[in-house]
XYZ file of N, CA and C in Angstrom:
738
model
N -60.363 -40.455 61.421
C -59.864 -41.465 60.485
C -60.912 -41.780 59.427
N -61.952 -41.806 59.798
C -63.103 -42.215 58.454
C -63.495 -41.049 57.773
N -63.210 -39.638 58.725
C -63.533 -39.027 57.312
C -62.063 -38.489 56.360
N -60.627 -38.986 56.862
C -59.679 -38.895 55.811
C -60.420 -40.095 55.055
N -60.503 -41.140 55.250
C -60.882 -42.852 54.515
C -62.040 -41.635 53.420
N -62.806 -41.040 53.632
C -64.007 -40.240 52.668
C -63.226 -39.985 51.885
N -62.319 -38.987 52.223
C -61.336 -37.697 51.320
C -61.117 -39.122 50.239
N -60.389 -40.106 51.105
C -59.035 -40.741 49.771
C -60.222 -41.376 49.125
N -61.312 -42.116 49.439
C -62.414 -42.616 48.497
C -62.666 -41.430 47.590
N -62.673 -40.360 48.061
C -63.613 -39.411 47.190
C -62.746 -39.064 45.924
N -61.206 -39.264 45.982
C -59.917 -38.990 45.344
C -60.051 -39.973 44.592
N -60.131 -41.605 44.812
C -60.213 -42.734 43.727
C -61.205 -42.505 42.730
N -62.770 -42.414 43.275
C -63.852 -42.064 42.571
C -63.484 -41.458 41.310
N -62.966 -40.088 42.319
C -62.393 -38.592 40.676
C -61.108 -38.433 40.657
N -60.245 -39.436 39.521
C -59.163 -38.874 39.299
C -58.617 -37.899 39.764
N -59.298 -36.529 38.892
C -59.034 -35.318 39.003
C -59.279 -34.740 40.019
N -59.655 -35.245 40.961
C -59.936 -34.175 42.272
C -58.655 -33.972 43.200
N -58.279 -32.898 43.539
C -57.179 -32.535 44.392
C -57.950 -32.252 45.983
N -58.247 -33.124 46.962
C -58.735 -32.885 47.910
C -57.780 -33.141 49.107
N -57.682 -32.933 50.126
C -57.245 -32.569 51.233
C -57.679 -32.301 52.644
N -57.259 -33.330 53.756
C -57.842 -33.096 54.754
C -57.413 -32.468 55.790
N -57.521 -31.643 56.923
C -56.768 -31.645 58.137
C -57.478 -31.146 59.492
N -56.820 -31.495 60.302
C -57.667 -31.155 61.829
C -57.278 -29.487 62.093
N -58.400 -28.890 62.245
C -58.241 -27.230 62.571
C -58.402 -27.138 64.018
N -57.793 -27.441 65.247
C -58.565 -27.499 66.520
C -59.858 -28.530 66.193
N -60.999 -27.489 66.952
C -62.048 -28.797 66.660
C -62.855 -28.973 65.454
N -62.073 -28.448 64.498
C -62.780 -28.278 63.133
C -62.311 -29.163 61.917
N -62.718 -30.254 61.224
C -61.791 -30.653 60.229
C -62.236 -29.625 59.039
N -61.007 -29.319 58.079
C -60.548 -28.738 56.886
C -60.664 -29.654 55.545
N -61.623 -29.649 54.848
C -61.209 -30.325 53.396
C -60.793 -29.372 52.532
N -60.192 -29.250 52.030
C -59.681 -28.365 50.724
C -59.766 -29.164 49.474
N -60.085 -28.579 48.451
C -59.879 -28.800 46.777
C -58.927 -27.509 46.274
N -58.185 -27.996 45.490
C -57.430 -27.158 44.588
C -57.697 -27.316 42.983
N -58.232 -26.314 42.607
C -58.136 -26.009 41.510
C -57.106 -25.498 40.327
N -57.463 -25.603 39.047
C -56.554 -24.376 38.220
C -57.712 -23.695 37.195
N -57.097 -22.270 37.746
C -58.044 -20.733 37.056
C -57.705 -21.206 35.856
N -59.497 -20.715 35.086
C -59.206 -20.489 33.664
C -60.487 -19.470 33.501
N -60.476 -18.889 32.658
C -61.179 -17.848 31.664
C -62.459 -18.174 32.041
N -63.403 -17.439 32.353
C -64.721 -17.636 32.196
C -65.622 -18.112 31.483
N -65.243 -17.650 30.335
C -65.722 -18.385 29.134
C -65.386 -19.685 29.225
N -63.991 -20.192 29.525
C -63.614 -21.651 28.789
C -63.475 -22.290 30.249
N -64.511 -22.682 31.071
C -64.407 -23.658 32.179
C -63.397 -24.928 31.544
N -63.913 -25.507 30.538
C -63.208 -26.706 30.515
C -61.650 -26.578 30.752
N -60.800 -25.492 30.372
C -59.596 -25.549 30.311
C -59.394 -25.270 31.737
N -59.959 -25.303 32.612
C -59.736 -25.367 33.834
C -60.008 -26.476 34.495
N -60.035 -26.347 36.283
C -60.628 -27.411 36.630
C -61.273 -26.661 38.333
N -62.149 -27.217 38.020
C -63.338 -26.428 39.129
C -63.338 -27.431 40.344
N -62.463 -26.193 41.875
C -62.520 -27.133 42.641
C -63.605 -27.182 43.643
N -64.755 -26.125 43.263
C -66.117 -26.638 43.494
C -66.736 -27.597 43.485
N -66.805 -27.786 42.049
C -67.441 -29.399 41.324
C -66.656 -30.702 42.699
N -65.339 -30.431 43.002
C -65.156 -31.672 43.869
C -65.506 -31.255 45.356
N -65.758 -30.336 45.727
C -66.066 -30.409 46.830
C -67.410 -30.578 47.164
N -68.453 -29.898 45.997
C -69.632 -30.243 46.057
C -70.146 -31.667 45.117
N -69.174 -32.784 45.145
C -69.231 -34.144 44.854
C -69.188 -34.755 46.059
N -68.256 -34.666 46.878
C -67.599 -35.170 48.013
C -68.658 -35.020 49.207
N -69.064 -33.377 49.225
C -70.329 -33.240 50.193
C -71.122 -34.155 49.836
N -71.906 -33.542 48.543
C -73.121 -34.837 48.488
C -73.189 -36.451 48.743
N -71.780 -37.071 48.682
C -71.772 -38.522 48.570
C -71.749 -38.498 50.660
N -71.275 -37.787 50.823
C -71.065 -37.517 52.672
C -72.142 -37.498 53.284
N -73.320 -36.936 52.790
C -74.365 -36.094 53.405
C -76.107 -36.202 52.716
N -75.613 -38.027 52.018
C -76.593 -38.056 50.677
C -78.092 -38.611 51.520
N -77.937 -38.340 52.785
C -79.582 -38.164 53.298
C -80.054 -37.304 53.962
N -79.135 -36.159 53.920
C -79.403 -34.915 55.116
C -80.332 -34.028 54.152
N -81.235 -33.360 54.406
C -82.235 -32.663 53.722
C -81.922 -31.139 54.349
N -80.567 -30.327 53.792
C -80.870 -29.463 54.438
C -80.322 -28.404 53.161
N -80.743 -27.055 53.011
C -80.079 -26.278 51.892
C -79.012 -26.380 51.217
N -78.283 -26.845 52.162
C -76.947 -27.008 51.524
C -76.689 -28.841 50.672
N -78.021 -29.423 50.996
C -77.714 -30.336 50.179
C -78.060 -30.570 49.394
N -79.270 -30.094 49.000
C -79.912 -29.824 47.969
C -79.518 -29.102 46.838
N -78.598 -27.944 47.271
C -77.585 -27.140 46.452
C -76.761 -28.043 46.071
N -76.399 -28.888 45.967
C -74.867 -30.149 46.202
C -75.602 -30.946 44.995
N -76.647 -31.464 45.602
C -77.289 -32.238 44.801
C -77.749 -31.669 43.627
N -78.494 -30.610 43.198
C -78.697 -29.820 41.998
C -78.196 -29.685 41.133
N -75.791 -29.249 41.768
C -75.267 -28.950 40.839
C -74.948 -30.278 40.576
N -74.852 -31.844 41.401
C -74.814 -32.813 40.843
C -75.406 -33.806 39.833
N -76.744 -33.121 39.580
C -78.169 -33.939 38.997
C -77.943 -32.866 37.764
N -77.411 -31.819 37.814
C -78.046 -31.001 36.627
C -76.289 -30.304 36.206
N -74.892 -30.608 36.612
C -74.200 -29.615 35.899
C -72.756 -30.683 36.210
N -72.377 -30.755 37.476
C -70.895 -31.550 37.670
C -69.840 -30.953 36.690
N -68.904 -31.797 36.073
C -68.016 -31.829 34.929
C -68.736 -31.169 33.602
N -69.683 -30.856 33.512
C -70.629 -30.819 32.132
C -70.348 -28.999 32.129
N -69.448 -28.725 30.570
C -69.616 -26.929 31.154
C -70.480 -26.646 30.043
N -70.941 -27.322 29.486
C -71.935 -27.183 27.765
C -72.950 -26.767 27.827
N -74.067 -27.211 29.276
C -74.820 -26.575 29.711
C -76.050 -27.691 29.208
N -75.781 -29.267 28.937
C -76.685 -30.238 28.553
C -77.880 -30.497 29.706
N -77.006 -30.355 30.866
C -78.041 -31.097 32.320
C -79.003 -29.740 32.151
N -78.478 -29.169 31.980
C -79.546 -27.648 32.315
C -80.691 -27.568 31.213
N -80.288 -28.065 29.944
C -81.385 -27.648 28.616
C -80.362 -26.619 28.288
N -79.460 -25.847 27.977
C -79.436 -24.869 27.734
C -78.060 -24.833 26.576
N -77.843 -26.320 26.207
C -76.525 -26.944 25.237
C -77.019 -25.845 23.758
N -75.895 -25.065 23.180
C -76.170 -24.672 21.922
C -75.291 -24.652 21.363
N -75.275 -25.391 19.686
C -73.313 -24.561 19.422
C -73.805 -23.961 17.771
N -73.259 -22.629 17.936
C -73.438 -22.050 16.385
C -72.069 -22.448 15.704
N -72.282 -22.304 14.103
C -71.481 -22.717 13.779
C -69.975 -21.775 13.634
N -71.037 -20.593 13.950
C -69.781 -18.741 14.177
C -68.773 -18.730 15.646
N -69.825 -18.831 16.549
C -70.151 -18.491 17.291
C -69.806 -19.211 18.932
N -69.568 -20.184 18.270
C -69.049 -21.496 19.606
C -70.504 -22.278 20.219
N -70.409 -22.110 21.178
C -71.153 -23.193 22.240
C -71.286 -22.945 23.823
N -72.795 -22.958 24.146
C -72.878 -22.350 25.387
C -71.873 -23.079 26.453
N -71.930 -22.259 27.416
C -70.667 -22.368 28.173
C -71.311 -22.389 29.775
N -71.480 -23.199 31.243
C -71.489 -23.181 32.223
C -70.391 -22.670 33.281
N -70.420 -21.957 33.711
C -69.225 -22.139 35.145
C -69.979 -22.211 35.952
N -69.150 -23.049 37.273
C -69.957 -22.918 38.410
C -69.175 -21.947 39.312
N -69.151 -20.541 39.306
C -68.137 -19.526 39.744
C -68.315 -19.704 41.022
N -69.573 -19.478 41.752
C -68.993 -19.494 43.518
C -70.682 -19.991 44.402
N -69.968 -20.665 45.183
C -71.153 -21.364 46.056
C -71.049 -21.046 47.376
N -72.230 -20.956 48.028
C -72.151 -20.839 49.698
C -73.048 -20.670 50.413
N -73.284 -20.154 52.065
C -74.384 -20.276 52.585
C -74.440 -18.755 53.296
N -75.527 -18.484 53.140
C -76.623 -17.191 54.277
C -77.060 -17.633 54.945
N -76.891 -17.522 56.573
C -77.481 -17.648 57.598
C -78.757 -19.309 56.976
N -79.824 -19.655 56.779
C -80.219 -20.753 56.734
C -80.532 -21.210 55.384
N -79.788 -20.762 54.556
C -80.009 -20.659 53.215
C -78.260 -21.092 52.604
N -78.417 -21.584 51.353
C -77.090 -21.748 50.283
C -78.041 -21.859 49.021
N -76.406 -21.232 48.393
C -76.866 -20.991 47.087
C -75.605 -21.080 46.046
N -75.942 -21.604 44.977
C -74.603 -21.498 43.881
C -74.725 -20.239 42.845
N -73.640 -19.770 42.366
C -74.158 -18.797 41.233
C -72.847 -19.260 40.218
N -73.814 -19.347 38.869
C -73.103 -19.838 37.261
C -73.259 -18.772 36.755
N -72.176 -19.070 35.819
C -71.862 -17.935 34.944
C -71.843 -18.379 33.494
N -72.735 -17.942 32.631
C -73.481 -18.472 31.587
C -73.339 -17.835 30.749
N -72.181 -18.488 29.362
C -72.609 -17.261 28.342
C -72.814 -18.110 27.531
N -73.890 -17.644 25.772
C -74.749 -17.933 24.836
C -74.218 -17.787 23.617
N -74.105 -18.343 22.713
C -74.312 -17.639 21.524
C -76.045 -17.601 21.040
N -75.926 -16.560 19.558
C -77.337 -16.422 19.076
C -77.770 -17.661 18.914
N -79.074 -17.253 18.993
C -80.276 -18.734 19.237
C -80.726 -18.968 20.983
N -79.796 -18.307 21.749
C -80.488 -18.337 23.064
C -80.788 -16.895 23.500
N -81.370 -17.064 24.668
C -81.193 -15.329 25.175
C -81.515 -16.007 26.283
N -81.898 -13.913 26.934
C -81.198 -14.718 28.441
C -82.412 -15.257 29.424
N -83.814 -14.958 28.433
C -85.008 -15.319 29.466
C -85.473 -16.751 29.015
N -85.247 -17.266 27.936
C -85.196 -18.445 27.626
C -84.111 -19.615 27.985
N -83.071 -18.712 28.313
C -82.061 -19.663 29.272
C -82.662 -19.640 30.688
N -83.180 -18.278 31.014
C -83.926 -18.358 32.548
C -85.031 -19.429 32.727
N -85.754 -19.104 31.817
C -87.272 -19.895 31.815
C -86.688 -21.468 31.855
N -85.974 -22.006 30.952
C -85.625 -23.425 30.742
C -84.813 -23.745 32.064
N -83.646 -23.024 33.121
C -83.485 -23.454 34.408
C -84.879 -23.459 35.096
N -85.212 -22.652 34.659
C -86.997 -22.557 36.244
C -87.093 -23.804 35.753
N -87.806 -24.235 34.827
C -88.597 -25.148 34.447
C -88.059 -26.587 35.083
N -86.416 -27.004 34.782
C -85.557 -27.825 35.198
C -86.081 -28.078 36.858
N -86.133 -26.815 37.426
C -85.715 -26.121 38.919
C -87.013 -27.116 39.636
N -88.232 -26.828 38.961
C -89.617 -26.902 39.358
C -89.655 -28.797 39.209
N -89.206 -28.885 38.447
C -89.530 -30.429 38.451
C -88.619 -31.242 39.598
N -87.505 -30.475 39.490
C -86.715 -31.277 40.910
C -87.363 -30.617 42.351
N -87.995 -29.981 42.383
C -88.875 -29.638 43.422
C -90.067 -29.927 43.413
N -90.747 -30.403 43.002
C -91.684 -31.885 43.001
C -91.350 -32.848 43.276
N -90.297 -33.209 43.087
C -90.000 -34.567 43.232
C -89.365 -34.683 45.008
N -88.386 -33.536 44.826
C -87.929 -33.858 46.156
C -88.515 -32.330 47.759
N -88.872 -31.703 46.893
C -89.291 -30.767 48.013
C -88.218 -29.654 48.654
N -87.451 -29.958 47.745
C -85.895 -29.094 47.722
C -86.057 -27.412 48.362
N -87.002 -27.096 47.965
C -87.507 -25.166 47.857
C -86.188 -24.789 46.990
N -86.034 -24.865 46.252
C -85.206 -24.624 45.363
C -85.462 -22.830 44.319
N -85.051 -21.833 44.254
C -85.381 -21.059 43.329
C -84.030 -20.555 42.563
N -84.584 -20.225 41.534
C -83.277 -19.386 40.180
C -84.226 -17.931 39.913
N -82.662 -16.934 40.104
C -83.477 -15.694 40.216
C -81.902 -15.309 39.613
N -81.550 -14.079 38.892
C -80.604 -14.043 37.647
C -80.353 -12.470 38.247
N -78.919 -12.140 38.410
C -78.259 -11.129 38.747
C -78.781 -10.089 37.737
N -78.899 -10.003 36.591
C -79.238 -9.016 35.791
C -80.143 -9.752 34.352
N -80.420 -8.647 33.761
C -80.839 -8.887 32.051
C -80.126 -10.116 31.174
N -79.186 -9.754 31.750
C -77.983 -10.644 30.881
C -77.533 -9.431 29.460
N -76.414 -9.807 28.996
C -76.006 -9.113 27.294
C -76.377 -9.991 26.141
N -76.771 -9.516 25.361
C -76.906 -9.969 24.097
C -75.679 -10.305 23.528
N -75.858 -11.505 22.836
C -74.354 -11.899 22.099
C -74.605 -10.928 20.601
N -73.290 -10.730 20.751
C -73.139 -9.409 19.309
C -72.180 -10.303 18.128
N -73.122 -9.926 17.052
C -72.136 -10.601 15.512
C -72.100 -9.591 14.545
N -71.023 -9.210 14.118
C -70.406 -8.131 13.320
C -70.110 -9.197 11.994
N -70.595 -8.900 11.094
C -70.066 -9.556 9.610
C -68.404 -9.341 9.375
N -68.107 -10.379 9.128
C -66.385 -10.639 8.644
C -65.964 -9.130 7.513
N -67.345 -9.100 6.957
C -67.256 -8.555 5.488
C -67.527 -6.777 5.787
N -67.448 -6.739 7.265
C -68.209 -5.153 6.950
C -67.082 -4.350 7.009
N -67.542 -3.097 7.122
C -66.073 -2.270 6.942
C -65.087 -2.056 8.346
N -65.727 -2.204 9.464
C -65.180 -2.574 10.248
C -64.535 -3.579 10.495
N -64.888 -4.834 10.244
C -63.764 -5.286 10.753
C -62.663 -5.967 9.724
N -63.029 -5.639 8.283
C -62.052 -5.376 7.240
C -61.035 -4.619 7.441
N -61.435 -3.032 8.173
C -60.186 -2.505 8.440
C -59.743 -3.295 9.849
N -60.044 -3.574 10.502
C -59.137 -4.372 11.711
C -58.294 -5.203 11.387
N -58.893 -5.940 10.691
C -58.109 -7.317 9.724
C -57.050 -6.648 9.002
N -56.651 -5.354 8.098
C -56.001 -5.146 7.524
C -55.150 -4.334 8.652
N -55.463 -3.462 9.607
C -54.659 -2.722 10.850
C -53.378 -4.462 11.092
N -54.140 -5.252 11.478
C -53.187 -6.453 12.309
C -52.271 -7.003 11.456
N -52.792 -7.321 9.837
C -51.881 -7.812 9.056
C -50.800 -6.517 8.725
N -50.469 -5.246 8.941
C -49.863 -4.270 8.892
C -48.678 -4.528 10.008
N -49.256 -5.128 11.223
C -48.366 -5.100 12.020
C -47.494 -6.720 12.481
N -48.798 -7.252 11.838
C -48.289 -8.629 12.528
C -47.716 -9.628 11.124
N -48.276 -9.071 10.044
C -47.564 -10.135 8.967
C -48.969 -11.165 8.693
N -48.864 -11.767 7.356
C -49.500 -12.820 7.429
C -51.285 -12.320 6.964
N -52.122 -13.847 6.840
C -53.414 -12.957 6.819
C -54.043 -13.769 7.862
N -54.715 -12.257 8.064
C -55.324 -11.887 9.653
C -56.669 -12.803 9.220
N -57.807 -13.390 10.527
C -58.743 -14.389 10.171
C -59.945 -13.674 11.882
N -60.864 -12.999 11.772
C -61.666 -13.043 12.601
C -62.135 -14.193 13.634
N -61.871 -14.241 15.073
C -62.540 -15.493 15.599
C -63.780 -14.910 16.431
N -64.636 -15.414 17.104
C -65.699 -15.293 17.657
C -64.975 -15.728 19.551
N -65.322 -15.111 20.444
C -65.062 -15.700 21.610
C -66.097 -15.235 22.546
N -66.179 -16.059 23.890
C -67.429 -15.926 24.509
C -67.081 -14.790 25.704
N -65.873 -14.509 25.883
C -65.733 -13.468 27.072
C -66.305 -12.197 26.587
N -66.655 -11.814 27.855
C -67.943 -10.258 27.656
C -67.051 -8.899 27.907
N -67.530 -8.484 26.367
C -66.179 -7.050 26.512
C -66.835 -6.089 26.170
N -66.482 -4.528 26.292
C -67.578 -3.325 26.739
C -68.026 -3.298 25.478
N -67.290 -4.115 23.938
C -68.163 -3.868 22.750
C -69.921 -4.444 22.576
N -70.160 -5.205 23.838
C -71.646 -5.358 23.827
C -72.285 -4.131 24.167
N -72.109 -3.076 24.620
C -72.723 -1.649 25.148
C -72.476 -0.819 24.136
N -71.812 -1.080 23.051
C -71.959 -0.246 21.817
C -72.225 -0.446 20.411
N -72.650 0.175 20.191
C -73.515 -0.605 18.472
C -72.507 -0.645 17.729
N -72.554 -1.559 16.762
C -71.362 -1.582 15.499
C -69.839 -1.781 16.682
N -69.405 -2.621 17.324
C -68.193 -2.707 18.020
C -67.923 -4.345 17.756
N -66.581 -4.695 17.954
C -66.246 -5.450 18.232
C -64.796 -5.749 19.386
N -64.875 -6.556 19.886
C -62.907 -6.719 20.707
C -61.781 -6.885 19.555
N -60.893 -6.226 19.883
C -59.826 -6.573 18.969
C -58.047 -5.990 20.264
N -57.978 -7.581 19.840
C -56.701 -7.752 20.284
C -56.813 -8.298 21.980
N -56.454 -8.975 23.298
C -54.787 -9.096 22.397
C -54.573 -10.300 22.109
N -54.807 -11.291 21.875
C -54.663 -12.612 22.123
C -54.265 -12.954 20.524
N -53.027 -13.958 20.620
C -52.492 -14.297 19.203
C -52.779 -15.671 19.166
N -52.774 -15.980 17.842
C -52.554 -17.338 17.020
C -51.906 -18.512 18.073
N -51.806 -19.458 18.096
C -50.929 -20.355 18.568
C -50.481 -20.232 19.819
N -50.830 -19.192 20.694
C -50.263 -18.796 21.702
C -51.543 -19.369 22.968
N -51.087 -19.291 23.909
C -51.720 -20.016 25.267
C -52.450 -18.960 26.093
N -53.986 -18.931 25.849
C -54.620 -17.949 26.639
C -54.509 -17.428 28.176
N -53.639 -16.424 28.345
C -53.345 -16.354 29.651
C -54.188 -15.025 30.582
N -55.205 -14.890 29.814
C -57.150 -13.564 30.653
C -56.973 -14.608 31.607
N -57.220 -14.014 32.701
C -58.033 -14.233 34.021
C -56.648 -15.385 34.489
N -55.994 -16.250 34.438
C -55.405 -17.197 35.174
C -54.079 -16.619 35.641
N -53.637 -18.049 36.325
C -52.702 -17.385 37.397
C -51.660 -16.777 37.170
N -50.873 -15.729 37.563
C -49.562 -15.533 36.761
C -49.842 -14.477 35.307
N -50.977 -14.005 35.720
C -51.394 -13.235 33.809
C -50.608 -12.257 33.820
N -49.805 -11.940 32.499
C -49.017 -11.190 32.043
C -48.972 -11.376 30.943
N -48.116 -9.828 30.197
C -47.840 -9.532 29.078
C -46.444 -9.070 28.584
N -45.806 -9.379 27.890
C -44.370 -8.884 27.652
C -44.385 -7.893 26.981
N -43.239 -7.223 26.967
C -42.854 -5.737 27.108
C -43.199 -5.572 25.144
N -42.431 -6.696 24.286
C -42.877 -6.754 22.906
C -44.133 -6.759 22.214
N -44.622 -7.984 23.294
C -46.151 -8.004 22.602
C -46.917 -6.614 22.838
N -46.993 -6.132 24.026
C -47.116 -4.679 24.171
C -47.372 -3.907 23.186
N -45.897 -3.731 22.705
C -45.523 -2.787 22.037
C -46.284 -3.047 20.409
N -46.211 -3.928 20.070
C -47.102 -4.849 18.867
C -48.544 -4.412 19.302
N -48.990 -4.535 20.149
C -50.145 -3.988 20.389
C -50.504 -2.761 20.200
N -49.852 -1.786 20.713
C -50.058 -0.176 20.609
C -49.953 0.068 18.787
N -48.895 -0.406 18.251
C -48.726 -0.066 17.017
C -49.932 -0.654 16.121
N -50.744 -1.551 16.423
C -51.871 -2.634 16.222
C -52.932 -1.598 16.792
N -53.153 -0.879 17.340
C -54.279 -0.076 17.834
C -54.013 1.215 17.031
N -52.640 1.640 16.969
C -52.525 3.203 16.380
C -52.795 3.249 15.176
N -52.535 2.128 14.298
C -52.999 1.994 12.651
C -54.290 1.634 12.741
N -54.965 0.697 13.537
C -56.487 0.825 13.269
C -57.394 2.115 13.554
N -56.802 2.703 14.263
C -57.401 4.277 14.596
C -57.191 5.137 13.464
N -56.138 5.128 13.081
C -55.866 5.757 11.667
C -56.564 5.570 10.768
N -56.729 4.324 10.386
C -57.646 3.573 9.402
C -59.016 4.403 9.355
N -59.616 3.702 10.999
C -60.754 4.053 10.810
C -61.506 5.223 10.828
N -60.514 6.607 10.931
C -60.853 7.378 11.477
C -60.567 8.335 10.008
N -59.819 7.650 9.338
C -59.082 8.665 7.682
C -60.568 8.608 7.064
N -60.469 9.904 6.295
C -61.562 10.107 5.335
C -62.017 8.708 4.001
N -62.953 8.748 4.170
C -63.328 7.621 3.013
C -62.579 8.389 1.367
């Protein structure tokens, strides 16, 4: 009974939290439910991490053990925040958008836990100066509390890539889409990572339209049989384009 009384406190606290309790045999079950969104755009989602690792920490806010310290970290330094302010690592170009946090997946090894974020930049950061500025964060909350805390980074990271509006590339793209789609075509910048970072002079093109509701990565993703088809004809004229003799 007192730890449903937690759950429904922990539910008043955060609006938004979808939490859930139940008896497993001798195990109780909390659940959070979330809704998927894009990697890039945490905010349009809702991370049911962030409430479960709220709920732990307020549960467990004197136990000194890996896993609370992990709880506490992403609470002192990230929660609701996907901008990347608690961290040092807030940037917004004016091309280019604004750094972006997820907290993609948390958990424990044998006497150890750990969270891993998913971090993308525009120019003006990179990825050892986003590293260096978590250490730095990392080190001071481990002074203070004795956490053993470390940040150690799956890879290099990619460089964020900017192609001029004006070059000939993506002039002919712009003119391929207005061929098919009507209207004039307008370059946007987005933070999801596509194989045009592994090639020089590239950019993404297609599929995502105007006015329409980003449906990469979430639940239910699909494409209709039209837009499709708008697509192929949207790829076969830019190939043409770019490929016809000057």
């Amino acid at each position: 009974a007192d730890f449903t009384s937690a759950v429904a406190a922990a539910r008043e606290a955060n609006a938004r939290a979808r939490l859930t309790v139940k008896l497993d045999g001798k195990e109780i079950v909390v659940t959070a439910t979330g809704t998927a969104a894009h990697g890039s755009t945490p905010k349009d989602g809702h991370n049911a991490i962030i409430d479960i690792v709220e709920f732990l920490y307020e549960l467990n806010s004197t136990c000194g053990t890996p896993q609370h310290w992990v709880a506490m970290f992403v609470n002192e330094f990230i929660r609701e925040d996907t901008g990347g302010h608690g961290l040092g690592i807030a940037l917004n170009d004016s091309i280019m958008g604004a750094t972006t946090v997820n907290v993609g997946r948390i958990g424990m090894d044998g006497d150890s836990a750990w969270v891993k974020l998913d971090i993308r930049f525009p120019r003006g950061l990179t990825s050892d100066s986003i590293f260096e500025t978590i250490t730095e964060r990392i080190r001071n909350f481990d002074e203070e509390f004795s956490a053993g805390l470390l940040v150690t980074r799956r890879s290099s990271g990619l460089k964020p890539i900017y192609v001029s509006a004006e070059s000939d590339l993506v002039r002919s793209l712009l003119r391929s889409y207005e061929d098919v789609y009507g209207g004039e075509a307008k370059p946007v910048s987005i933070a999801g990572t596509t194989y045009a970072k592994l090639l020089p002079n590239a950019v993404s093109f297609g599929p995502a339209l105007p006015g329409e509701k980003n449906r990469a990565h979430t639940g239910g993703e699909f494409i209709t049989s039209s837009e499709l088809d708008n697509l192929v004809r949207a790829y076969v004229t830019a190939f043409f384009r770019l490929t016809a003799a000057p």
